[in-house]
JSON list of C-alpha atoms and ligand atoms in Angstrom, two decimals:
[
{"chain": "A", "resi": 1, "resn": "UNK", "atom": "CA", "xyz": [0.72, 126.59, 157.99]},
{"chain": "A", "resi": 2, "resn": "UNK", "atom": "CA", "xyz": [3.55, 126.27, 160.53]},
{"chain": "A", "resi": 3, "resn": "UNK", "atom": "CA", "xyz": [6.02, 123.48, 159.80]},
{"chain": "A", "resi": 4, "resn": "UNK", "atom": "CA", "xyz": [8.85, 122.05, 161.89]},
{"chain": "A", "resi": 5, "resn": "UNK", "atom": "CA", "xyz": [12.03, 121.12, 160.00]},
{"chain": "A", "resi": 6, "resn": "UNK", "atom": "CA", "xyz": [14.38, 119.23, 162.36]},
{"chain": "A", "resi": 7, "resn": "UNK", "atom": "CA", "xyz": [18.06, 119.62, 161.45]},
{"chain": "A", "resi": 8, "resn": "UNK", "atom": "CA", "xyz": [20.15, 116.45, 161.63]},
{"chain": "A", "resi": 9, "resn": "UNK", "atom": "CA", "xyz": [23.38, 118.46, 162.01]},
{"chain": "A", "resi": 10, "resn": "UNK", "atom": "CA", "xyz": [23.47, 117.62, 165.72]},
{"chain": "A", "resi": 11, "resn": "UNK", "atom": "CA", "xyz": [22.41, 113.97, 165.20]},
{"chain": "A", "resi": 12, "resn": "UNK", "atom": "CA", "xyz": [24.59, 110.92, 165.64]},
{"chain": "A", "resi": 13, "resn": "UNK", "atom": "CA", "xyz": [25.75, 110.50, 162.02]},
{"chain": "A", "resi": 14, "resn": "UNK", "atom": "CA", "xyz": [26.21, 106.75, 162.52]},
{"chain": "A", "resi": 15, "resn": "UNK", "atom": "CA", "xyz": [22.46, 106.49, 163.11]},
{"chain": "A", "resi": 16, "resn": "UNK", "atom": "CA", "xyz": [20.89, 108.87, 160.63]},
{"chain": "A", "resi": 17, "resn": "UNK", "atom": "CA", "xyz": [18.34, 106.26, 159.51]},
{"chain": "A", "resi": 18, "resn": "UNK", "atom": "CA", "xyz": [17.08, 105.95, 163.09]},
{"chain": "A", "resi": 19, "resn": "UNK", "atom": "CA", "xyz": [17.05, 109.76, 163.22]},
{"chain": "A", "resi": 20, "resn": "UNK", "atom": "CA", "xyz": [14.65, 109.89, 160.26]},
{"chain": "A", "resi": 21, "resn": "UNK", "atom": "CA", "xyz": [12.38, 107.37, 161.90]},
{"chain": "A", "resi": 22, "resn": "UNK", "atom": "CA", "xyz": [12.50, 109.22, 165.23]},
{"chain": "A", "resi": 23, "resn": "UNK", "atom": "CA", "xyz": [11.46, 112.62, 163.84]},
{"chain": "A", "resi": 24, "resn": "UNK", "atom": "CA", "xyz": [8.78, 111.05, 161.61]},
{"chain": "A", "resi": 25, "resn": "UNK", "atom": "CA", "xyz": [7.36, 109.22, 164.64]},
{"chain": "A", "resi": 26, "resn": "UNK", "atom": "CA", "xyz": [7.28, 112.57, 166.43]},
{"chain": "A", "resi": 27, "resn": "UNK", "atom": "CA", "xyz": [5.13, 114.03, 163.64]},
{"chain": "A", "resi": 28, "resn": "UNK", "atom": "CA", "xyz": [7.75, 115.95, 161.63]},
{"chain": "A", "resi": 29, "resn": "UNK", "atom": "CA", "xyz": [6.95, 116.35, 157.93]},
{"chain": "A", "resi": 30, "resn": "UNK", "atom": "CA", "xyz": [10.28, 117.94, 156.95]},
{"chain": "A", "resi": 31, "resn": "UNK", "atom": "CA", "xyz": [13.94, 117.09, 157.49]},
{"chain": "A", "resi": 32, "resn": "UNK", "atom": "CA", "xyz": [16.52, 119.89, 157.29]},
{"chain": "A", "resi": 33, "resn": "UNK", "atom": "CA", "xyz": [19.85, 118.86, 155.74]},
{"chain": "A", "resi": 34, "resn": "UNK", "atom": "CA", "xyz": [22.79, 121.21, 156.36]},
{"chain": "A", "resi": 35, "resn": "UNK", "atom": "CA", "xyz": [25.45, 120.87, 153.68]},
{"chain": "A", "resi": 36, "resn": "UNK", "atom": "CA", "xyz": [28.76, 122.61, 154.49]},
{"chain": "A", "resi": 37, "resn": "UNK", "atom": "CA", "xyz": [31.82, 122.72, 152.26]},
{"chain": "A", "resi": 38, "resn": "UNK", "atom": "CA", "xyz": [34.57, 124.17, 154.46]},
{"chain": "A", "resi": 39, "resn": "UNK", "atom": "CA", "xyz": [34.76, 127.23, 152.16]},
{"chain": "A", "resi": 40, "resn": "UNK", "atom": "CA", "xyz": [31.52, 129.13, 152.47]},
{"chain": "A", "resi": 41, "resn": "UNK", "atom": "CA", "xyz": [31.50, 128.20, 156.15]},
{"chain": "A", "resi": 42, "resn": "UNK", "atom": "CA", "xyz": [34.42, 127.02, 158.28]},
{"chain": "A", "resi": 43, "resn": "UNK", "atom": "CA", "xyz": [32.98, 123.56, 158.80]},
{"chain": "A", "resi": 44, "resn": "UNK", "atom": "CA", "xyz": [32.36, 120.40, 156.75]},
{"chain": "A", "resi": 45, "resn": "UNK", "atom": "CA", "xyz": [29.25, 118.29, 157.29]},
{"chain": "A", "resi": 46, "resn": "UNK", "atom": "CA", "xyz": [27.92, 115.92, 154.61]},
{"chain": "A", "resi": 47, "resn": "UNK", "atom": "CA", "xyz": [26.88, 116.06, 150.98]},
{"chain": "A", "resi": 48, "resn": "UNK", "atom": "CA", "xyz": [25.23, 114.42, 148.01]},
{"chain": "A", "resi": 49, "resn": "UNK", "atom": "CA", "xyz": [25.77, 110.68, 148.74]},
{"chain": "A", "resi": 50, "resn": "UNK", "atom": "CA", "xyz": [24.52, 110.99, 152.33]},
{"chain": "A", "resi": 51, "resn": "UNK", "atom": "CA", "xyz": [21.34, 112.73, 151.16]},
{"chain": "A", "resi": 52, "resn": "UNK", "atom": "CA", "xyz": [20.82, 110.09, 148.47]},
{"chain": "A", "resi": 53, "resn": "UNK", "atom": "CA", "xyz": [21.21, 107.32, 151.06]},
{"chain": "A", "resi": 54, "resn": "UNK", "atom": "CA", "xyz": [18.79, 109.02, 153.42]},
{"chain": "A", "resi": 55, "resn": "UNK", "atom": "CA", "xyz": [16.24, 109.36, 150.61]},
{"chain": "A", "resi": 56, "resn": "UNK", "atom": "CA", "xyz": [16.50, 105.62, 149.94]},
{"chain": "A", "resi": 57, "resn": "UNK", "atom": "CA", "xyz": [16.21, 104.87, 153.63]},
{"chain": "A", "resi": 58, "resn": "UNK", "atom": "CA", "xyz": [13.14, 107.10, 153.96]},
{"chain": "A", "resi": 59, "resn": "UNK", "atom": "CA", "xyz": [11.53, 105.27, 151.05]},
{"chain": "A", "resi": 60, "resn": "UNK", "atom": "CA", "xyz": [12.41, 101.89, 152.53]},
{"chain": "A", "resi": 61, "resn": "UNK", "atom": "CA", "xyz": [10.86, 102.90, 155.86]},
{"chain": "A", "resi": 62, "resn": "UNK", "atom": "CA", "xyz": [7.79, 104.32, 154.09]},
{"chain": "A", "resi": 63, "resn": "UNK", "atom": "CA", "xyz": [8.44, 107.83, 155.43]},
{"chain": "A", "resi": 64, "resn": "UNK", "atom": "CA", "xyz": [7.05, 110.67, 153.38]},
{"chain": "A", "resi": 65, "resn": "UNK", "atom": "CA", "xyz": [9.47, 113.36, 154.58]},
{"chain": "A", "resi": 66, "resn": "UNK", "atom": "CA", "xyz": [10.15, 116.56, 152.63]},
{"chain": "A", "resi": 67, "resn": "UNK", "atom": "CA", "xyz": [13.91, 116.86, 152.15]},
{"chain": "A", "resi": 68, "resn": "UNK", "atom": "CA", "xyz": [14.76, 120.49, 152.93]},
{"chain": "A", "resi": 69, "resn": "UNK", "atom": "CA", "xyz": [18.39, 120.95, 151.81]},
{"chain": "A", "resi": 70, "resn": "UNK", "atom": "CA", "xyz": [20.30, 124.01, 153.03]},
{"chain": "A", "resi": 71, "resn": "UNK", "atom": "CA", "xyz": [23.42, 124.54, 150.96]},
{"chain": "A", "resi": 72, "resn": "UNK", "atom": "CA", "xyz": [26.15, 126.42, 152.81]},
{"chain": "A", "resi": 73, "resn": "UNK", "atom": "CA", "xyz": [28.52, 126.05, 149.88]},
{"chain": "A", "resi": 74, "resn": "UNK", "atom": "CA", "xyz": [30.57, 128.50, 147.83]},
{"chain": "A", "resi": 75, "resn": "UNK", "atom": "CA", "xyz": [29.41, 127.43, 144.35]},
{"chain": "A", "resi": 76, "resn": "UNK", "atom": "CA", "xyz": [25.79, 126.29, 144.57]},
{"chain": "A", "resi": 77, "resn": "UNK", "atom": "CA", "xyz": [25.10, 126.55, 140.81]},
{"chain": "A", "resi": 78, "resn": "UNK", "atom": "CA", "xyz": [27.58, 123.76, 140.12]},
{"chain": "A", "resi": 79, "resn": "UNK", "atom": "CA", "xyz": [25.78, 121.20, 142.30]},
{"chain": "A", "resi": 80, "resn": "UNK", "atom": "CA", "xyz": [22.06, 121.96, 141.97]},
{"chain": "A", "resi": 81, "resn": "UNK", "atom": "CA", "xyz": [21.41, 119.00, 139.67]},
{"chain": "A", "resi": 82, "resn": "UNK", "atom": "CA", "xyz": [23.25, 116.61, 141.99]},
{"chain": "A", "resi": 83, "resn": "UNK", "atom": "CA", "xyz": [21.27, 117.71, 145.02]},
{"chain": "A", "resi": 84, "resn": "UNK", "atom": "CA", "xyz": [18.03, 117.45, 143.06]},
{"chain": "A", "resi": 85, "resn": "UNK", "atom": "CA", "xyz": [18.91, 113.93, 141.87]},
{"chain": "A", "resi": 86, "resn": "UNK", "atom": "CA", "xyz": [19.89, 112.94, 145.41]},
{"chain": "A", "resi": 87, "resn": "UNK", "atom": "CA", "xyz": [16.29, 113.54, 146.46]},
{"chain": "A", "resi": 88, "resn": "UNK", "atom": "CA", "xyz": [16.08, 117.11, 147.76]},
{"chain": "A", "resi": 89, "resn": "UNK", "atom": "CA", "xyz": [12.58, 118.59, 147.52]},
{"chain": "A", "resi": 90, "resn": "UNK", "atom": "CA", "xyz": [13.62, 122.12, 148.50]},
{"chain": "A", "resi": 91, "resn": "UNK", "atom": "CA", "xyz": [17.05, 123.47, 147.62]},
{"chain": "A", "resi": 92, "resn": "UNK", "atom": "CA", "xyz": [18.13, 126.60, 149.48]},
{"chain": "A", "resi": 93, "resn": "UNK", "atom": "CA", "xyz": [21.34, 128.46, 148.72]},
{"chain": "A", "resi": 94, "resn": "UNK", "atom": "CA", "xyz": [22.89, 131.65, 150.07]},
{"chain": "A", "resi": 95, "resn": "UNK", "atom": "CA", "xyz": [22.70, 135.09, 148.48]},
{"chain": "A", "resi": 96, "resn": "UNK", "atom": "CA", "xyz": [26.24, 135.64, 149.82]},
{"chain": "A", "resi": 97, "resn": "UNK", "atom": "CA", "xyz": [27.41, 132.81, 147.54]},
{"chain": "A", "resi": 98, "resn": "UNK", "atom": "CA", "xyz": [26.03, 134.54, 144.42]},
{"chain": "A", "resi": 99, "resn": "UNK", "atom": "CA", "xyz": [27.81, 137.02, 142.17]},
{"chain": "A", "resi": 100, "resn": "UNK", "atom": "CA", "xyz": [24.69, 139.18, 141.85]},
{"chain": "A", "resi": 101, "resn": "UNK", "atom": "CA", "xyz": [20.92, 139.06, 142.38]},
{"chain": "A", "resi": 102, "resn": "UNK", "atom": "CA", "xyz": [20.57, 138.02, 138.71]},
{"chain": "A", "resi": 103, "resn": "UNK", "atom": "CA", "xyz": [22.87, 135.07, 139.36]},
{"chain": "A", "resi": 104, "resn": "UNK", "atom": "CA", "xyz": [20.60, 134.00, 142.24]},
{"chain": "A", "resi": 105, "resn": "UNK", "atom": "CA", "xyz": [17.56, 134.24, 139.96]},
{"chain": "A", "resi": 106, "resn": "UNK", "atom": "CA", "xyz": [19.29, 132.05, 137.36]},
{"chain": "A", "resi": 107, "resn": "UNK", "atom": "CA", "xyz": [20.02, 129.40, 139.99]},
{"chain": "A", "resi": 108, "resn": "UNK", "atom": "CA", "xyz": [16.42, 129.53, 141.19]},
{"chain": "A", "resi": 109, "resn": "UNK", "atom": "CA", "xyz": [15.21, 128.98, 137.61]},
{"chain": "A", "resi": 110, "resn": "UNK", "atom": "CA", "xyz": [17.50, 126.01, 137.31]},
{"chain": "A", "resi": 111, "resn": "UNK", "atom": "CA", "xyz": [16.07, 124.54, 140.53]},
{"chain": "A", "resi": 112, "resn": "UNK", "atom": "CA", "xyz": [12.52, 125.10, 139.26]},
{"chain": "A", "resi": 113, "resn": "UNK", "atom": "CA", "xyz": [13.33, 123.50, 135.90]},
{"chain": "A", "resi": 114, "resn": "UNK", "atom": "CA", "xyz": [14.28, 120.35, 137.83]},
{"chain": "A", "resi": 115, "resn": "UNK", "atom": "CA", "xyz": [10.85, 120.33, 139.48]},
{"chain": "A", "resi": 116, "resn": "UNK", "atom": "CA", "xyz": [12.12, 121.38, 142.93]},
{"chain": "A", "resi": 117, "resn": "UNK", "atom": "CA", "xyz": [11.36, 124.30, 145.22]},
{"chain": "A", "resi": 118, "resn": "UNK", "atom": "CA", "xyz": [13.96, 127.06, 145.56]},
{"chain": "A", "resi": 119, "resn": "UNK", "atom": "CA", "xyz": [14.96, 128.87, 148.74]},
{"chain": "A", "resi": 120, "resn": "UNK", "atom": "CA", "xyz": [17.21, 131.90, 149.23]},
{"chain": "A", "resi": 121, "resn": "UNK", "atom": "CA", "xyz": [19.13, 132.16, 152.49]},
{"chain": "A", "resi": 122, "resn": "UNK", "atom": "CA", "xyz": [20.46, 135.34, 154.07]},
{"chain": "A", "resi": 123, "resn": "UNK", "atom": "CA", "xyz": [23.09, 135.60, 156.77]},
{"chain": "A", "resi": 124, "resn": "UNK", "atom": "CA", "xyz": [22.51, 137.54, 160.01]},
{"chain": "A", "resi": 125, "resn": "UNK", "atom": "CA", "xyz": [24.76, 140.42, 159.01]},
{"chain": "A", "resi": 126, "resn": "UNK", "atom": "CA", "xyz": [23.56, 140.77, 155.40]},
{"chain": "A", "resi": 127, "resn": "UNK", "atom": "CA", "xyz": [21.03, 143.53, 154.70]},
{"chain": "A", "resi": 128, "resn": "UNK", "atom": "CA", "xyz": [17.55, 142.48, 153.63]},
{"chain": "A", "resi": 129, "resn": "UNK", "atom": "CA", "xyz": [18.09, 144.71, 150.57]},
{"chain": "A", "resi": 130, "resn": "UNK", "atom": "CA", "xyz": [20.22, 141.90, 149.15]},
{"chain": "A", "resi": 131, "resn": "UNK", "atom": "CA", "xyz": [17.11, 139.76, 148.54]},
{"chain": "A", "resi": 132, "resn": "UNK", "atom": "CA", "xyz": [14.11, 142.10, 148.67]},
{"chain": "A", "resi": 133, "resn": "UNK", "atom": "CA", "xyz": [14.00, 142.62, 144.90]},
{"chain": "A", "resi": 134, "resn": "UNK", "atom": "CA", "xyz": [14.23, 138.89, 144.06]},
{"chain": "A", "resi": 135, "resn": "UNK", "atom": "CA", "xyz": [12.36, 137.18, 146.93]},
{"chain": "A", "resi": 136, "resn": "UNK", "atom": "CA", "xyz": [9.19, 136.87, 144.80]},
{"chain": "A", "resi": 137, "resn": "UNK", "atom": "CA", "xyz": [11.02, 134.42, 142.49]},
{"chain": "A", "resi": 138, "resn": "UNK", "atom": "CA", "xyz": [11.52, 132.00, 145.38]},
{"chain": "A", "resi": 139, "resn": "UNK", "atom": "CA", "xyz": [9.28, 129.55, 147.20]},
{"chain": "A", "resi": 140, "resn": "UNK", "atom": "CA", "xyz": [11.05, 130.20, 150.48]},
{"chain": "A", "resi": 141, "resn": "UNK", "atom": "CA", "xyz": [13.36, 132.71, 152.18]},
{"chain": "A", "resi": 142, "resn": "UNK", "atom": "CA", "xyz": [15.65, 131.42, 154.93]},
{"chain": "A", "resi": 143, "resn": "UNK", "atom": "CA", "xyz": [16.51, 134.07, 157.50]},
{"chain": "A", "resi": 144, "resn": "UNK", "atom": "CA", "xyz": [19.57, 132.79, 159.34]},
{"chain": "A", "resi": 145, "resn": "UNK", "atom": "CA", "xyz": [19.37, 133.52, 163.06]},
{"chain": "A", "resi": 146, "resn": "UNK", "atom": "CA", "xyz": [22.96, 132.40, 163.69]},
{"chain": "A", "resi": 147, "resn": "UNK", "atom": "CA", "xyz": [26.13, 132.83, 161.65]},
{"chain": "A", "resi": 148, "resn": "UNK", "atom": "CA", "xyz": [26.04, 129.57, 159.67]},
{"chain": "A", "resi": 149, "resn": "UNK", "atom": "CA", "xyz": [28.54, 126.80, 160.28]},
{"chain": "A", "resi": 150, "resn": "UNK", "atom": "CA", "xyz": [27.67, 125.16, 163.56]},
{"chain": "A", "resi": 151, "resn": "UNK", "atom": "CA", "xyz": [24.69, 123.86, 165.51]},
{"chain": "A", "resi": 152, "resn": "UNK", "atom": "CA", "xyz": [24.03, 124.85, 169.11]},
{"chain": "A", "resi": 153, "resn": "UNK", "atom": "CA", "xyz": [24.73, 128.62, 168.82]},
{"chain": "A", "resi": 154, "resn": "UNK", "atom": "CA", "xyz": [22.76, 131.42, 170.46]},
{"chain": "A", "resi": 155, "resn": "UNK", "atom": "CA", "xyz": [19.81, 133.03, 168.63]},
{"chain": "A", "resi": 156, "resn": "UNK", "atom": "CA", "xyz": [20.52, 136.52, 167.19]},
{"chain": "A", "resi": 157, "resn": "UNK", "atom": "CA", "xyz": [17.32, 138.43, 167.95]},
{"chain": "A", "resi": 158, "resn": "UNK", "atom": "CA", "xyz": [18.09, 141.31, 165.54]},
{"chain": "A", "resi": 159, "resn": "UNK", "atom": "CA", "xyz": [17.40, 138.94, 162.63]},
{"chain": "A", "resi": 160, "resn": "UNK", "atom": "CA", "xyz": [13.68, 138.93, 163.53]},
{"chain": "A", "resi": 161, "resn": "UNK", "atom": "CA", "xyz": [13.41, 142.35, 161.90]},
{"chain": "A", "resi": 162, "resn": "UNK", "atom": "CA", "xyz": [14.18, 140.78, 158.50]},
{"chain": "A", "resi": 163, "resn": "UNK", "atom": "CA", "xyz": [11.51, 138.17, 159.03]},
{"chain": "A", "resi": 164, "resn": "UNK", "atom": "CA", "xyz": [8.96, 140.85, 159.92]},
{"chain": "A", "resi": 165, "resn": "UNK", "atom": "CA", "xyz": [9.89, 142.81, 156.80]},
{"chain": "A", "resi": 166, "resn": "UNK", "atom": "CA", "xyz": [9.56, 139.76, 154.55]},
{"chain": "A", "resi": 167, "resn": "UNK", "atom": "CA", "xyz": [6.24, 138.69, 156.07]},
{"chain": "A", "resi": 168, "resn": "UNK", "atom": "CA", "xyz": [4.83, 142.18, 155.60]},
{"chain": "A", "resi": 169, "resn": "UNK", "atom": "CA", "xyz": [5.97, 142.47, 152.00]},
{"chain": "A", "resi": 170, "resn": "UNK", "atom": "CA", "xyz": [5.54, 138.85, 150.87]},
{"chain": "A", "resi": 171, "resn": "UNK", "atom": "CA", "xyz": [2.46, 137.53, 152.65]},
{"chain": "A", "resi": 172, "resn": "UNK", "atom": "CA", "xyz": [2.46, 134.21, 150.76]},
{"chain": "A", "resi": 173, "resn": "UNK", "atom": "CA", "xyz": [6.18, 133.42, 150.90]},
{"chain": "A", "resi": 174, "resn": "UNK", "atom": "CA", "xyz": [7.37, 130.55, 153.07]},
{"chain": "A", "resi": 175, "resn": "UNK", "atom": "CA", "xyz": [9.77, 132.07, 155.59]},
{"chain": "A", "resi": 176, "resn": "UNK", "atom": "CA", "xyz": [12.18, 129.80, 157.40]},
{"chain": "A", "resi": 177, "resn": "UNK", "atom": "CA", "xyz": [14.29, 130.72, 160.41]},
{"chain": "A", "resi": 178, "resn": "UNK", "atom": "CA", "xyz": [17.29, 128.61, 161.29]},
{"chain": "A", "resi": 179, "resn": "UNK", "atom": "CA", "xyz": [19.66, 128.67, 164.24]},
{"chain": "A", "resi": 180, "resn": "UNK", "atom": "CA", "xyz": [19.35, 128.81, 167.99]},
{"chain": "A", "resi": 181, "resn": "UNK", "atom": "CA", "xyz": [15.62, 128.09, 168.11]},
{"chain": "A", "resi": 182, "resn": "UNK", "atom": "CA", "xyz": [14.08, 126.26, 171.08]},
{"chain": "A", "resi": 183, "resn": "UNK", "atom": "CA", "xyz": [10.92, 126.43, 173.18]},
{"chain": "A", "resi": 184, "resn": "UNK", "atom": "CA", "xyz": [12.35, 129.55, 174.78]},
{"chain": "A", "resi": 185, "resn": "UNK", "atom": "CA", "xyz": [12.07, 131.66, 171.63]},
{"chain": "A", "resi": 186, "resn": "UNK", "atom": "CA", "xyz": [9.72, 129.69, 169.34]},
{"chain": "A", "resi": 187, "resn": "UNK", "atom": "CA", "xyz": [6.83, 132.06, 170.02]},
{"chain": "A", "resi": 188, "resn": "UNK", "atom": "CA", "xyz": [8.70, 135.23, 169.00]},
{"chain": "A", "resi": 189, "resn": "UNK", "atom": "CA", "xyz": [9.96, 133.54, 165.85]},
{"chain": "A", "resi": 190, "resn": "UNK", "atom": "CA", "xyz": [6.41, 132.60, 164.84]},
{"chain": "A", "resi": 191, "resn": "UNK", "atom": "CA", "xyz": [5.07, 136.01, 165.84]},
{"chain": "A", "resi": 192, "resn": "UNK", "atom": "CA", "xyz": [7.64, 137.66, 163.56]},
{"chain": "A", "resi": 193, "resn": "UNK", "atom": "CA", "xyz": [6.11, 135.74, 160.65]},
{"chain": "A", "resi": 194, "resn": "UNK", "atom": "CA", "xyz": [8.32, 132.69, 160.14]},
{"chain": "A", "resi": 195, "resn": "UNK", "atom": "CA", "xyz": [6.33, 129.55, 159.29]},
{"chain": "A", "resi": 196, "resn": "UNK", "atom": "CA", "xyz": [9.04, 126.92, 158.68]},
{"chain": "A", "resi": 197, "resn": "UNK", "atom": "CA", "xyz": [11.09, 126.47, 161.80]},
{"chain": "A", "resi": 198, "resn": "UNK", "atom": "CA", "xyz": [14.43, 124.69, 161.93]},
{"chain": "A", "resi": 199, "resn": "UNK", "atom": "CA", "xyz": [15.35, 123.11, 165.25]},
{"chain": "A", "resi": 200, "resn": "UNK", "atom": "CA", "xyz": [18.65, 121.25, 165.50]},
{"chain": "A", "resi": 201, "resn": "UNK", "atom": "CA", "xyz": [20.37, 120.72, 168.83]},
{"chain": "A", "resi": 202, "resn": "UNK", "atom": "CA", "xyz": [17.19, 121.31, 170.85]},
{"chain": "A", "resi": 203, "resn": "UNK", "atom": "CA", "xyz": [15.87, 118.09, 169.25]},
{"chain": "A", "resi": 204, "resn": "UNK", "atom": "CA", "xyz": [18.87, 115.99, 168.25]},
{"chain": "A", "resi": 205, "resn": "UNK", "atom": "CA", "xyz": [20.92, 117.02, 171.26]},
{"chain": "A", "resi": 206, "resn": "UNK", "atom": "CA", "xyz": [18.38, 115.32, 173.53]},
{"chain": "A", "resi": 207, "resn": "UNK", "atom": "CA", "xyz": [18.16, 111.63, 174.35]},
{"chain": "A", "resi": 208, "resn": "UNK", "atom": "CA", "xyz": [14.53, 111.15, 173.25]},
{"chain": "A", "resi": 209, "resn": "UNK", "atom": "CA", "xyz": [14.32, 112.66, 169.77]},
{"chain": "A", "resi": 210, "resn": "UNK", "atom": "CA", "xyz": [10.73, 111.51, 169.15]},
{"chain": "A", "resi": 211, "resn": "UNK", "atom": "CA", "xyz": [9.43, 113.13, 172.34]},
{"chain": "A", "resi": 212, "resn": "UNK", "atom": "CA", "xyz": [11.28, 116.38, 171.62]},
{"chain": "A", "resi": 213, "resn": "UNK", "atom": "CA", "xyz": [9.97, 116.44, 168.05]},
{"chain": "A", "resi": 214, "resn": "UNK", "atom": "CA", "xyz": [6.42, 115.90, 169.31]},
{"chain": "A", "resi": 215, "resn": "UNK", "atom": "CA", "xyz": [6.80, 118.77, 171.77]},
{"chain": "A", "resi": 216, "resn": "UNK", "atom": "CA", "xyz": [7.71, 121.19, 168.94]},
{"chain": "A", "resi": 217, "resn": "UNK", "atom": "CA", "xyz": [5.07, 119.89, 166.54]},
{"chain": "A", "resi": 218, "resn": "UNK", "atom": "CA", "xyz": [2.37, 120.34, 169.16]},
{"chain": "A", "resi": 219, "resn": "UNK", "atom": "CA", "xyz": [3.67, 123.75, 170.33]},
{"chain": "A", "resi": 220, "resn": "UNK", "atom": "CA", "xyz": [3.53, 124.97, 166.74]},
{"chain": "A", "resi": 221, "resn": "UNK", "atom": "CA", "xyz": [-0.01, 123.71, 166.26]},
{"chain": "A", "resi": 222, "resn": "UNK", "atom": "CA", "xyz": [-1.21, 125.38, 169.44]},
{"chain": "A", "resi": 223, "resn": "UNK", "atom": "CA", "xyz": [0.30, 128.77, 168.72]},
{"chain": "B", "resi": 301, "resn": "DX5", "atom": "C1", "xyz": [23.68, 126.29, 161.13]},
{"chain": "B", "resi": 301, "resn": "DX5", "atom": "C2", "xyz": [22.69, 125.36, 160.46]},
{"chain": "B", "resi": 301, "resn": "DX5", "atom": "C3", "xyz": [21.50, 125.07, 161.28]},
{"chain": "B", "resi": 301, "resn": "DX5", "atom": "C4", "xyz": [21.79, 124.33, 162.56]},
{"chain": "B", "resi": 301, "resn": "DX5", "atom": "C5", "xyz": [20.67, 124.60, 163.50]},
{"chain": "B", "resi": 301, "resn": "DX5", "atom": "O1", "xyz": [24.71, 126.58, 160.27]},
{"chain": "B", "resi": 301, "resn": "DX5", "atom": "O2", "xyz": [22.24, 125.93, 159.25]},
{"chain": "B", "resi": 301, "resn": "DX5", "atom": "O3", "xyz": [20.52, 124.37, 160.52]},
{"chain": "B", "resi": 301, "resn": "DX5", "atom": "O4", "xyz": [21.91, 122.96, 162.39]},
{"chain": "B", "resi": 301, "resn": "DX5", "atom": "O5", "xyz": [21.03, 124.03, 164.72]},
{"chain": "B", "resi": 301, "resn": "DX5", "atom": "P1", "xyz": [20.59, 124.67, 166.10]},
{"chain": "B", "resi": 301, "resn": "DX5", "atom": "O6", "xyz": [19.10, 124.57, 166.17]},
{"chain": "B", "resi": 301, "resn": "DX5", "atom": "O7", "xyz": [21.29, 123.82, 167.09]},
{"chain": "B", "resi": 301, "resn": "DX5", "atom": "O8", "xyz": [21.06, 126.10, 166.10]},
{"chain": "B", "resi": 302, "resn": "ZN", "atom": "ZN1", "xyz": [20.38, 125.03, 158.23]}
]
């Protein structure tokens, strides 16, 4: 099934509660939460308390959103429990932040022991070999289609090759693509085999977030 995961990175952070409501009204089932620490990426966004507050707000509003947390942080192992307790349903961390593939597997096991889904993210310029031997441990692979750190960047088309490879070799794996996705390239992203699609600025950069969300939800159903 194809799923839209709107990223709040480009939202007005003073109105994140309204943002939740707006994407849920547009039919989104997921919310993508980009955590940046200023070390792994050269930008700082938000962290554990903001996610915990959003979880409470979602509950208060009766919204059943899946919290899809993307950790762009240097030491993910240290904070897995905190992000799980804050209300993340899926916790994705970067292979580039791990000492070895075995280290990534250990972190995934920790995530699973907390009853959450585990995702492994791979940067545009990292070879697929870095995750091909461990992808089966994960619920989701996140193929970054921009260099992580900022919303609103251009889509790097070469990354589609990694998605095609993963889809061919792991037919049942959830494959997420993240960065620079809009109506202009949604079709090629889905054709490559991605089924969880992150859209940030193309939704939250627009004035009517609900209408934009609806347009992506319906485009993904039709394709
Ligand atoms: C980039 C983030 C993305 C970003 C996507 O580091 O991981 O989730 O918010 O935003 P757009 O869709 O604007 O590229
Ligand atoms: Zn992201």
